[in-house]
Structure formats: structure tokens, C-alpha cells
Coordinates of C-alpha atoms and ligand atoms in Angstrom, one line a residue:
X295 CA 242.9 -63.0 146.2
X296 CA 242.3 -59.6 144.6
X297 CA 244.9 -59.8 142.0
X298 CA 245.0 -63.4 140.7
X299 CA 241.3 -64.0 140.4
X300 CA 241.5 -63.7 136.3
X301 CA 244.1 -67.0 136.4
X302 CA 241.7 -69.0 136.9
X303 CA 240.2 -68.2 133.8
X304 CA 239.9 -69.6 130.7
X305 CA 241.1 -67.3 127.8
X306 CA 238.6 -68.3 125.5
X307 CA 236.0 -67.8 128.9
X308 CA 237.6 -64.7 129.1
X309 CA 237.5 -63.3 126.3
X310 CA 234.0 -63.6 126.6
X311 CA 232.8 -62.0 129.3
X312 CA 235.1 -59.1 128.2
X313 CA 233.6 -58.8 124.6
X314 CA 229.8 -59.1 125.9
X315 CA 230.7 -56.8 128.4
X316 CA 232.5 -54.0 125.9
X317 CA 229.5 -54.6 123.9
X318 CA 227.1 -54.4 126.5
X319 CA 229.0 -50.7 127.9
X320 CA 228.9 -49.5 124.3
X321 CA 225.1 -50.6 123.7
X322 CA 224.0 -48.9 127.0
X323 CA 225.9 -45.8 126.8
X324 CA 224.8 -45.5 123.1
X325 CA 221.0 -45.2 124.6
X326 CA 221.4 -41.8 126.6
X327 CA 223.4 -40.2 123.6
X328 CA 220.0 -41.2 121.4
X329 CA 217.4 -40.1 123.7
X330 CA 219.6 -36.5 124.5
X331 CA 219.4 -36.6 120.3
X332 CA 215.5 -37.1 120.5
X333 CA 214.7 -34.5 122.9
X334 CA 216.8 -32.3 121.1
X335 CA 214.6 -32.7 117.8
X336 CA 211.3 -32.9 120.0
X337 CA 211.9 -30.1 122.6
X338 CA 207.8 -30.0 123.6
X339 CA 207.9 -33.6 124.5
X340 CA 206.2 -34.2 127.9
X341 CA 207.9 -37.6 129.2
X342 CA 211.1 -35.6 130.0
X343 CA 212.1 -36.1 133.3
X344 CA 211.6 -39.8 132.8
X345 CA 213.2 -39.9 129.5
X346 CA 216.6 -38.0 132.1
X347 CA 215.7 -40.8 134.9
X348 CA 215.8 -43.7 132.6
X349 CA 219.2 -42.0 130.3
X350 CA 220.5 -42.1 134.0
X351 CA 219.8 -45.8 135.0
X352 CA 220.6 -46.9 131.8
X353 CA 224.4 -45.4 132.1
X354 CA 224.8 -46.6 135.4
X355 CA 223.8 -50.2 134.5
X356 CA 226.2 -50.0 131.6
X357 CA 228.6 -48.5 134.1
X358 CA 228.3 -51.9 136.0
X359 CA 229.4 -54.2 133.1
X360 CA 232.5 -51.7 132.5
X361 CA 233.1 -52.5 136.3
X362 CA 232.7 -56.1 135.5
X363 CA 235.8 -56.2 132.7
X364 CA 237.6 -54.1 135.3
X365 CA 237.1 -56.5 138.0
X366 CA 238.1 -59.2 135.8
X367 CA 241.9 -57.9 136.6
X368 CA 241.7 -56.1 139.4
X369 CA 238.4 -57.2 141.7
X370 CA 237.5 -54.1 142.9
X371 CA 234.7 -54.7 144.4
X372 CA 234.0 -51.7 146.7
X373 CA 234.2 -50.0 143.5
X374 CA 231.1 -53.0 141.4
X375 CA 229.2 -52.5 144.6
X376 CA 228.8 -48.4 145.0
X377 CA 228.1 -48.4 141.1
X378 CA 226.0 -51.8 141.7
X379 CA 224.2 -49.2 144.7
X380 CA 224.1 -46.4 142.4
X381 CA 222.5 -48.6 139.6
X382 CA 219.4 -49.7 142.1
X383 CA 218.6 -46.6 143.1
X384 CA 218.2 -44.9 139.9
X385 CA 216.1 -48.8 138.7
X386 CA 214.2 -48.5 141.6
X387 CA 213.2 -44.5 141.3
X388 CA 212.3 -44.9 137.6
X389 CA 210.5 -48.2 138.0
X390 CA 208.3 -46.0 140.8
X391 CA 208.0 -43.0 138.4
X392 CA 207.3 -45.4 135.3
X393 CA 204.5 -46.9 137.2
X394 CA 203.0 -43.4 138.1
X395 CA 202.9 -42.2 134.8
X396 CA 201.0 -45.8 133.5
X397 CA 198.1 -43.7 133.5
X398 CA 199.1 -40.9 131.9
X399 CA 201.0 -42.3 129.6
X400 CA 198.1 -45.0 128.9
X401 CA 196.4 -42.1 127.2
X402 CA 199.1 -41.0 124.9
X403 CA 197.2 -42.4 121.1
X404 CA 198.9 -45.6 120.0
X405 CA 199.1 -45.1 116.3
X406 CA 196.8 -46.9 114.6
X407 CA 193.5 -45.4 117.8
X408 CA 195.7 -42.1 116.4
X409 CA 194.3 -43.1 112.8
X410 CA 191.5 -43.6 113.8
X411 CA 190.7 -40.7 115.9
X412 CA 191.6 -38.6 113.0
X413 CA 189.8 -40.1 110.7
X414 CA 187.0 -39.5 112.5
X415 CA 188.1 -35.9 113.3
X416 CA 188.0 -35.6 109.5
X417 CA 184.4 -36.8 109.0
X418 CA 183.6 -34.5 111.6
X419 CA 185.2 -31.7 110.0
X420 CA 183.5 -33.1 106.5
X421 CA 180.0 -33.1 107.9
X422 CA 180.9 -29.7 109.0
X423 CA 181.7 -28.1 106.2
X424 CA 178.9 -30.5 104.4
X425 CA 176.6 -28.0 107.0
X426 CA 177.4 -25.3 106.4
X427 CA 177.4 -25.3 102.9
X428 CA 173.5 -26.6 103.1
X429 CA 173.4 -23.2 105.4
X430 CA 174.6 -21.2 103.2
X431 CA 173.2 -22.8 100.2
X432 CA 169.9 -22.1 102.5
X433 CA 170.7 -18.6 103.3
X434 CA 171.1 -17.5 99.9
X435 CA 167.6 -19.3 98.4
X436 CA 165.9 -17.6 101.7
X437 CA 168.0 -13.7 100.3
X438 CA 167.3 -14.5 96.4
X439 CA 163.6 -15.4 98.5
X440 CA 163.5 -12.5 99.9
X441 CA 164.6 -10.3 96.8
X442 CA 162.6 -11.5 94.8
X443 CA 159.4 -10.8 97.1
X444 CA 160.9 -7.5 97.3
X445 CA 161.0 -7.4 93.6
X446 CA 157.7 -8.1 93.1
X447 CA 156.4 -5.5 95.6
X448 CA 158.1 -3.0 93.7
X449 CA 156.6 -4.3 90.6
X450 CA 153.4 -3.9 91.8
X451 CA 152.9 -0.9 94.2
X452 CA 151.0 1.5 92.4
X453 CA 152.9 4.3 91.9
X454 CA 155.5 5.1 89.7
X455 CA 159.3 4.3 91.8
X456 CA 162.5 5.1 90.5
X457 CA 165.8 5.4 92.3
X458 CA 168.4 7.7 91.1
X459 CA 172.0 8.1 91.6
X460 CA 174.0 10.9 92.9
X461 CA 174.6 12.2 89.0
X462 CA 171.1 12.2 87.9
X463 CA 171.3 8.7 86.6
X464 CA 168.0 7.0 86.7
X465 CA 169.4 3.4 87.6
X466 CA 166.3 1.2 88.7
X467 CA 162.6 1.6 87.8
X468 CA 159.4 -0.6 88.4
X469 CA 156.3 -0.9 86.0
X470 CA 154.2 1.3 87.0
X471 CA 156.7 4.1 85.7
X472 CA 157.0 2.4 82.8
X473 CA 153.0 2.7 82.3
X474 CA 152.9 6.5 84.2
X475 CA 155.5 7.8 81.3
X476 CA 155.1 5.4 78.2
X477 CA 158.5 4.1 78.1
X478 CA 160.0 1.4 78.2
X479 CA 162.8 0.6 81.0
X480 CA 165.4 -0.1 78.7
X481 CA 165.0 3.6 77.5
X482 CA 165.2 4.7 81.1
X483 CA 167.9 3.2 82.6
X484 CA 171.3 5.0 82.5
X485 CA 169.0 8.4 81.6
X486 CA 169.2 11.3 83.4
X487 CA 166.1 11.9 85.0
X488 CA 165.7 15.6 83.0
X489 CA 163.5 13.0 80.5
X490 CA 161.0 12.7 82.2
X491 CA 161.0 16.5 83.5
X492 CA 159.2 19.2 81.5
X493 CA 161.9 21.7 80.0
X494 CA 160.2 24.5 82.0
X495 CA 160.7 22.7 85.2
X496 CA 164.4 21.4 84.9
X497 CA 166.3 24.5 85.7
X498 CA 165.1 24.2 89.0
X499 CA 165.4 20.7 89.4
X500 CA 169.0 20.1 88.5
X501 CA 169.9 23.3 90.6
X502 CA 168.3 21.5 93.7
X503 CA 169.4 18.1 93.0
X504 CA 173.1 18.5 94.0
X505 CA 171.1 19.9 97.2
X506 CA 169.3 16.7 97.8
X507 CA 172.2 14.7 97.8
X508 CA 173.9 17.3 100.5
X509 CA 171.1 16.9 102.6
X510 CA 169.4 13.6 102.2
X511 CA 166.0 14.4 104.3
X512 CA 162.7 12.6 103.1
X513 CA 160.4 15.8 101.1
X514 CA 157.6 15.7 100.0
X515 CA 156.1 17.8 96.6
X516 CA 152.5 18.1 97.0
X517 CA 150.2 18.1 94.1
X518 CA 149.8 21.9 95.1
X519 CA 153.0 22.9 93.7
X520 CA 151.9 22.5 90.2
X521 CA 154.7 19.9 89.4
X522 CA 154.1 18.0 86.3
X523 CA 155.7 15.0 84.6
X524 CA 156.1 14.1 81.2
X525 CA 155.3 11.9 79.1
X526 CA 156.9 9.7 75.9
X527 CA 154.0 11.1 73.8
X528 CA 155.1 15.5 74.9
X529 CA 151.9 15.4 77.2
X530 CA 152.1 16.9 80.5
X531 CA 150.8 15.5 83.7
X532 CA 150.1 16.7 87.3
X533 CA 152.4 14.9 89.8
X534 CA 153.1 14.2 93.6
X535 CA 157.0 13.4 94.0
X536 CA 158.3 12.2 97.7
X537 CA 161.7 11.4 97.4
X538 CA 163.6 9.7 99.8
X539 CA 167.2 8.3 99.9
X540 CA 169.0 5.1 100.7
X541 CA 172.2 5.4 103.0
X542 CA 175.1 3.5 101.1
X543 CA 178.2 5.4 101.4
X544 CA 179.8 6.4 98.4
X545 CA 176.4 5.0 96.2
X546 CA 173.5 7.3 97.4
X547 CA 170.6 6.8 95.8
X548 CA 167.2 9.1 95.7
X549 CA 164.5 6.9 95.7
X550 CA 161.1 9.1 94.0
X551 CA 157.7 8.0 94.2
X552 CA 155.5 9.7 91.2
X553 CA 151.7 9.4 91.6
X554 CA 150.2 10.9 88.8
X555 CA 147.3 12.8 90.6
X556 CA 145.3 13.8 87.3
X557 CA 142.3 12.2 88.4
X558 CA 142.8 13.9 91.7
X559 CA 143.4 16.9 90.6
X560 CA 140.0 16.4 87.7
X561 CA 137.9 15.7 90.9
X562 CA 139.3 18.3 92.9
X563 CA 138.4 21.2 89.8
X564 CA 135.3 19.7 89.6
X565 CA 134.7 19.7 93.0
X566 CA 135.4 23.2 93.5
X567 CA 133.5 23.9 90.2
X568 CA 130.1 22.4 92.1
X569 CA 130.6 23.9 95.2
X570 CA 131.2 27.3 93.3
X571 CA 127.3 26.4 91.7
X572 CA 125.6 25.0 95.3
X573 CA 127.0 28.1 96.9
X574 CA 125.3 30.3 93.9
X575 CA 122.0 28.7 94.0
X576 CA 121.9 28.2 97.8
X577 CA 122.5 32.4 97.6
X578 CA 120.0 32.6 94.9
X579 CA 117.7 30.2 97.1
X580 CA 118.1 32.0 100.3
X581 CA 117.8 35.2 97.7
X582 CA 114.4 34.4 96.8
X583 CA 112.9 33.1 99.5
X584 CA 113.7 36.1 101.5
X585 CA 112.1 38.7 98.5
X586 CA 109.5 36.0 97.9
X587 CA 108.4 36.1 102.0
X588 CA 108.9 39.7 102.1
X589 CA 106.8 40.6 99.0
X590 CA 103.6 37.7 100.3
X591 CA 104.1 39.8 103.9
X592 CA 102.6 42.9 101.8
X593 CA 98.9 41.7 100.5
X594 CA 98.7 38.8 103.6
X595 CA 98.4 41.7 105.8
X596 CA 95.8 43.0 103.3
X597 CA 93.7 40.0 103.3
X598 CA 94.0 39.7 106.8
X599 CA 92.9 43.3 107.6
X600 CA 90.4 43.3 105.5
X601 CA 88.6 39.3 106.4
X602 CA 89.1 40.7 109.9
X603 CA 86.8 43.9 109.1
X604 CA 84.8 42.0 107.3
X605 CA 84.1 39.7 110.4
X606 CA 83.2 43.2 111.9
X607 CA 81.1 44.7 110.2
X608 CA 79.3 41.8 108.2
X609 CA 79.1 39.6 111.4
X610 CA 75.8 40.1 112.2
X611 CA 74.3 39.7 108.4
X612 CA 76.1 36.3 107.8
X613 CA 74.5 33.5 108.5
X614 CA 76.5 30.7 111.1
X615 CA 78.4 28.6 108.9
X616 CA 79.1 32.1 106.6
X617 CA 80.6 32.9 109.8
X618 CA 82.2 30.3 110.7
X619 CA 84.2 29.9 106.9
X620 CA 85.3 33.4 107.8
X621 CA 86.7 32.2 110.9
X622 CA 88.4 29.5 108.8
X623 CA 90.1 32.0 106.3
X624 CA 91.2 34.3 109.3
X625 CA 92.9 31.6 110.9
X626 CA 94.6 30.1 107.9
X627 CA 95.2 34.0 106.8
X628 CA 96.8 34.1 110.2
X629 CA 98.8 30.6 110.3
X630 CA 100.1 31.4 107.0
X631 CA 101.3 35.2 108.0
X632 CA 103.4 33.0 110.9
X633 CA 105.3 30.8 107.6
X634 CA 106.1 33.2 105.8
X635 CA 107.3 35.0 109.3
X636 CA 109.4 32.2 109.5
X637 CA 110.8 31.6 106.4
X638 CA 111.9 35.0 106.5
X639 CA 113.4 34.0 110.0
X640 CA 114.9 31.3 108.4
X641 CA 116.2 33.5 105.6
X642 CA 117.6 36.2 107.6
X643 CA 119.4 33.7 109.8
X644 CA 121.8 32.4 107.2
X645 CA 122.0 35.8 105.3
X646 CA 122.2 38.5 108.7
X647 CA 125.9 39.3 108.8
X648 CA 126.7 37.5 112.8
X649 CA 127.4 39.9 115.6
X650 CA 130.3 37.5 117.9
X651 CA 130.5 39.6 121.5
X652 CA 131.5 38.0 124.2
X653 CA 128.5 38.0 126.5
X654 CA 127.0 36.4 129.5
X655 CA 124.4 33.2 127.8
X656 CA 121.6 34.5 130.3
X657 CA 121.6 37.4 127.8
X658 CA 119.8 35.7 125.1
X659 CA 118.0 33.0 127.4
X660 CA 116.6 36.5 129.3
X661 CA 115.8 37.9 126.1
X662 CA 113.8 34.6 124.8
X663 CA 112.1 34.6 128.0
X664 CA 110.2 37.8 128.0
X665 CA 108.9 36.7 124.3
X666 CA 108.1 34.4 125.5
X667 CA 105.9 35.9 128.4
X668 CA 102.1 35.2 127.9
X669 CA 102.5 31.9 126.5
X670 CA 104.2 30.9 129.6
X671 CA 102.2 33.2 131.7
X672 CA 99.1 31.0 129.8
X673 CA 100.6 28.0 130.0
X674 CA 101.2 28.5 134.0
X675 CA 105.0 27.0 133.0
X676 CA 107.8 26.8 135.1
X677 CA 111.2 27.9 133.7
X678 CA 114.7 27.4 135.8
X679 CA 117.3 29.1 134.6
X680 CA 121.0 27.4 136.1
X681 CA 124.5 29.4 136.4
X682 CA 125.4 30.1 132.0
X683 CA 129.2 30.7 131.0
X684 CA 130.0 33.9 129.1
X685 CA 130.9 33.2 126.2
X686 CA 131.2 34.6 122.2
X687 CA 128.1 34.8 120.5
X688 CA 125.7 36.6 118.3
X689 CA 123.1 37.5 121.3
X690 CA 120.7 38.2 118.8
X691 CA 120.9 34.6 116.9
X692 CA 120.9 32.9 119.8
X693 CA 117.9 34.3 121.5
X694 CA 116.0 32.9 118.1
X695 CA 117.2 29.4 119.6
X696 CA 116.6 30.1 123.0
X697 CA 113.2 31.4 121.9
X698 CA 112.5 28.3 119.8
X699 CA 113.5 25.3 122.1
X700 CA 111.7 27.1 125.3
X701 CA 108.6 27.5 123.0
X702 CA 108.8 24.3 122.0
X703 CA 108.9 23.0 125.7
X704 CA 105.7 24.8 126.5
X705 CA 104.0 24.2 123.3
X706 CA 104.6 20.4 123.4
X707 CA 103.1 19.2 126.6
X708 CA 100.5 16.6 128.1
X709 CA 97.2 18.6 128.3
X710 CA 96.5 19.3 131.7
X711 CA 100.2 18.9 132.9
X712 CA 102.1 22.1 134.1
X713 CA 105.5 22.5 132.3
X714 CA 108.7 22.0 133.7
X715 CA 111.5 23.7 131.9
X716 CA 115.5 23.6 132.7
X717 CA 118.1 25.8 130.8
X718 CA 121.5 24.4 132.1
X719 CA 125.1 24.3 131.1
X720 CA 128.5 22.6 130.7
X721 CA 132.0 22.6 129.9
X722 CA 134.0 19.5 128.5
X723 CA 136.8 22.0 128.1
X724 CA 136.8 22.7 124.9
X725 CA 133.2 23.4 124.3
X726 CA 130.2 24.0 126.6
X727 CA 126.9 21.4 126.0
X728 CA 123.9 24.0 126.7
X729 CA 120.6 22.2 127.5
X730 CA 117.0 22.7 127.4
X731 CA 115.1 20.2 128.8
X732 CA 111.2 19.8 129.2
X733 CA 108.4 17.4 131.1
X734 CA 106.9 17.2 127.3
X735 CA 104.9 14.4 125.4
X736 CA 108.7 13.8 124.0
X737 CA 109.7 12.6 120.7
X738 CA 110.0 8.9 119.0
X739 CA 113.1 7.8 118.5
X740 CA 112.9 7.5 115.0
X741 CA 112.4 10.9 114.6
X742 CA 114.8 12.5 116.6
X743 CA 116.7 13.3 113.3
X744 CA 113.9 14.5 111.1
X745 CA 112.3 17.4 113.0
X746 CA 115.8 19.3 112.3
X747 CA 114.4 19.4 109.1
X748 CA 112.5 21.8 106.5
X749 CA 108.4 22.1 107.6
X750 CA 109.2 18.9 109.6
X751 CA 106.6 18.2 112.5
X752 CA 104.8 15.4 114.5
X753 CA 101.4 17.7 115.2
X754 CA 99.1 18.9 112.8
X755 CA 98.6 22.6 112.7
X756 CA 95.5 23.0 114.0
X757 CA 96.0 21.0 117.3
X758 CA 99.6 22.7 117.5
X759 CA 100.5 25.9 116.2
X760 CA 103.6 25.9 114.3
X761 CA 105.1 25.7 111.1
X762 CA 108.1 23.3 111.4
X763 CA 110.7 26.1 110.7
X764 CA 111.8 26.6 113.8
X765 CA 113.9 23.7 114.6
X766 CA 115.7 24.2 111.2
X767 CA 116.6 28.0 112.3
X768 CA 117.7 26.6 115.4
X769 CA 120.2 23.6 113.9
X770 CA 121.5 26.9 111.4
X771 CA 122.9 29.2 114.3
X772 CA 123.8 26.8 116.3
X773 CA 125.9 25.6 112.9
X774 CA 127.1 29.7 112.4
X775 CA 128.4 29.2 116.0
X776 CA 130.5 26.1 114.8
X777 CA 128.5 23.9 117.2
X778 CA 125.9 20.7 116.7
X779 CA 122.4 20.2 118.3
X780 CA 120.6 17.3 118.9
X781 CA 117.7 15.8 120.6
X782 CA 117.7 12.9 123.8
X783 CA 113.9 12.0 124.5
X784 CA 112.0 9.2 125.4
X785 CA 108.5 9.3 124.3
X786 CA 106.3 10.6 127.4
X787 CA 109.5 11.4 129.2
X788 CA 110.3 14.8 128.2
X789 CA 112.9 15.8 125.5
X790 CA 116.2 17.1 126.2
X791 CA 117.7 19.3 123.7
X792 CA 121.4 19.5 123.5
X793 CA 123.4 22.3 121.9
X794 CA 127.1 22.6 121.7
X795 CA 129.3 26.3 121.4
X796 CA 132.8 26.9 121.4
X797 CA 134.8 27.4 124.7
X798 CA 137.3 29.7 123.0
X799 CA 137.4 31.8 119.8
Ligands
ADP157 P1 107.4 23.8 115.2 O1 107.9 24.2 116.7 O2 107.1 25.1 114.2 O3 105.9 22.9 114.9 P2 109.9 22.6 115.2 O4 110.7 22.9 114.1 O5 110.5 24.0 116.3 O6 108.1 23.3 114.5 O7 110.0 21.6 115.8 C1 109.7 20.1 114.6 C2 108.4 19.3 115.3 O8 109.7 18.7 116.5 C3 107.3 20.2 116.3 O9 106.1 19.9 115.3 C4 107.4 18.3 117.4 O10 106.5 17.4 116.0 C5 108.6 18.3 117.7 N1 109.0 19.2 118.7 C6 110.3 20.1 118.9 N2 110.1 20.4 120.4 C7 109.7 19.5 121.2 C8 109.7 19.1 122.2 N3 110.2 19.9 123.0 N4 108.9 18.0 122.7 C9 108.4 17.5 122.3 N5 108.4 17.2 120.9 C10 108.9 18.4 119.9

């Protein structure tokens, strides 16, 4: 039967099979070719493997139909079975691979979905562009606001500010520049800076300018250099200039700050004139006090001598009241002598040339104690002197300071109390603090500064002798040593007088 099979078929049915199978074969075979063509056009496609399998599967299907045509005449069932088996294997494999690819394939956007996504993406891009634009606008307005602020500061600056390019021309000036130099800015911009410089300075300026740009470091031209600015009306005024540089490669700028120091210069001149006058007046006064007290001494000595003579000779001839009067006269004259001597000392403490030498401070203290010997004994005072440093001082002047301070410490003691005085010194490095401590009556706080003034006393001369000059002299001498003097005290609790002396000279 293998060969006779087709003879039982009606011819039209036979040809129906032949034509149909042929068409199926042609179609099936064309599909892999189309796929090959497609793959060639889209080499990057991810589903390559599946397409190859699918192509193989379709090819195999086509082949089964080809075999069917052959079978119509030859009944090659073994060959047909083999081809079917191959087709089956390819079909099953393709089916499995396709199934496995479903999750992956599901991700591939459908055209509609893709369009939606595209739209969303487009909208996102638009929104971003919009945001970017807003941000840029914001930044720009911020920048403009910042610039406006800067410009406002620049304009409001109390100094004339000028920016100058390397060719020496003015590129930017503020309002104060217009005011200081009397020009409108339109008359300055683009003009050489020489326009604002008096002719006699122009040469030096032009010679110096390239150097400024070669070494662009900030510079200051102080008022004492005698620099001047040139006003539009031809007048000149003293200036102080500070020069700065703006780092801008290719376009370096110098920024000049010009201060009109007319008023300052005038004030300084006035001050030094007053100072000269003051020094002169002070010297005159000192001279006067010196000579007056010196000249007063002689007649006073005469008054005192004759009064004392009178007291001795006419004592018995006078009645009690007259003797008392005479005693007051002698006493008053003696006080006047002390006063005049103190004034003379005061005047000398300022005018006498000082003799600074390195000595132990114990030396002026001992000298003062020797001068105060009688007062110390009378008051039964105890004076303790602690170790004192070696310093460069005028020992003679310092003796007066110690004599005043220790003398006061003994003098201003409560009745019936024996004075305890101690002298010591401490250092804080740069200077020494010398102190004289007592157990006296103390000083009310409101007087602790006043007592250093001339003739300032808290007790009447009748009660406690003195002229109110001692502390003034002490202050003057300490200040000549570049030191300070002050007192720490509590009324009834004693006083500590401090003064400083420089440690190194
Ligand atoms: P004087 O001793 O001649 O009065 P000073 O100038 O030395 O003049 O002193 C001024 C005044 O300061 C004194 O009159 C006294 O009232 C007060 N004073 C000075 N030293 C002391 C002291 N150690 N204790 C209390 N008071 C003092």
C-alpha cells in the first residue's frame, strides 16, 4: 500500500491537499525569513533566542506539510514521523521558553501604555524645566538684590571710593567721590586719575602706578605723607589713601579709598598749638611758683626771726593776751614757711632734671626714715621694711615719695594708737607695685582721689600739721617714673598707698 495510496483519492480532493499544503509550506517558510530580516534591522533586541527557536519551530511545521505533499504519492511515513518528532520537540521547547518569558514580556510596554508613559515623562520634563527656570529667576533676582545692596553700601560709604583699571582710568566712583572732588561722575568715568591729583604729585604717581599693578598688595598712604587731592575748583585738600586690588585675571582693578583729612589735620594742628601753649603756660607757672616761693622765703625768715626775738625779749613786758597773739603770729609764720618750702619742692620735683640710676629701693626708704627719725620716735611708730627690688629710679625724688607716704602714715593715726607702718613690693612681671600700709584713721572713699590734688586736706592745719602738697608731689614724681599712684582705704581701718614702677627700662 505504500505506493497506491493516492489512487483512491478523488483528483479534486488530491489537488485541494496539494495546493493547501503548498501554500502552508510557503507561508511557514516565509515567516523565519521575515524574522531573520527583522532581526537584522533590530540587532539589539533582547528576545533573540526566542525568535530563533520560534523560527525553527515554524520551519519544522512547514516541513511537516511538505512531507504531507510527498506522502500523497510516496507514503513516506517514517520520514514524516521523524519530522513530526523534531517539530514536536521544537514546539515543546518553544512553548516552555515562551511561558518562562511571560513575566519579562509583560513588562514590555504596550504602545498605548508607552504613549502614556511618554506623556508622563514629558510632563515631568516640563515641570523640571519650569522649576529650573523659576530657580534661575530666583537666583537672578537674589543676585540683583545683592548687587543693589552692595551698590547702596558703596554709594553710602563715607569715604570716596574709586576703582581704576590698569591703564589708570577711573571705572567706578561713588557719591562721596563726587562730593569730595566736586565733579559729577560722568565727568570722571573713563578719565585718568591724574585729574584728581595736584600737578606736583602727578609725576610720582605715574611712575608708581605700574608697580602697584605688578605687586598688587594692599597699601596705605597715611596723612603724614602730605598727600593732597585736587578739587574741581582748583583747591587742594589733605588726603589719606588706602589702595586695594581686585583679583580679576585680564582685568585687574585698583580700589582706592580716599579720606579727606582736612578736619583731622586742622584739629591736630590746633591740638599741637594748644599743647605748645599749655607747656609754655605750665613752665611759666612753675617758674613763677619757684621764684615766688624762693623770694618769699627771705622776708618770711626775717619776720620769723624778729617775731622770735620779740617773743624772747619782750615776753615779760607783755600781758597774757598779747603773748598769746605773739604766739599765734609765730605759729602762723612757721606754717607759712612749711607751705612755701613745700611749694618750692613741688616746683622743683617737676623741673629738676631727674637722675635715673639702678639702685635698691631700700636706699630711698632708708633716707626717708632718717629724715623722719624725730617724728617716728615721738609717735613711737614701728616701721617694717620688707625686701625691696633694685630698679632704675631717681633715688632723691623717690626719697620724697617715701617721706611723704611714711610721714602721713605716722601723722594720720588715731590718738593713743602707736602707728604700725610696713613698706613692701610685689611684681607682676612688667612692673613693681610698691605699697606703704598703715593702721591709721583711713580715708572716706569719696576722698581717695581728691587727696592727690594740690592743697587738698581732710583735716585742718590746726589739728594736724601739713600743707596738702605732699601727695601732689608724690604723684608728680611717680608719674615722672612712668608709674601710677592710688590708695585703698577704709575709714578707721587703715590705708594702703600703692605706686607702680616699671620693672625694666
Ligand atoms: P598733708 O599731709 O600735708 O596734709 P598730703 O598731700 O600729704 O598733705 O595729704 C593730703 C591729705 O590726705 C591729708 O591732709 C590727709 O587728710 C589725707 N591723708 C594722706 N595720707 C593719709 C593716711 N595715711 N591716712 C589718712 N589720711 C591720709
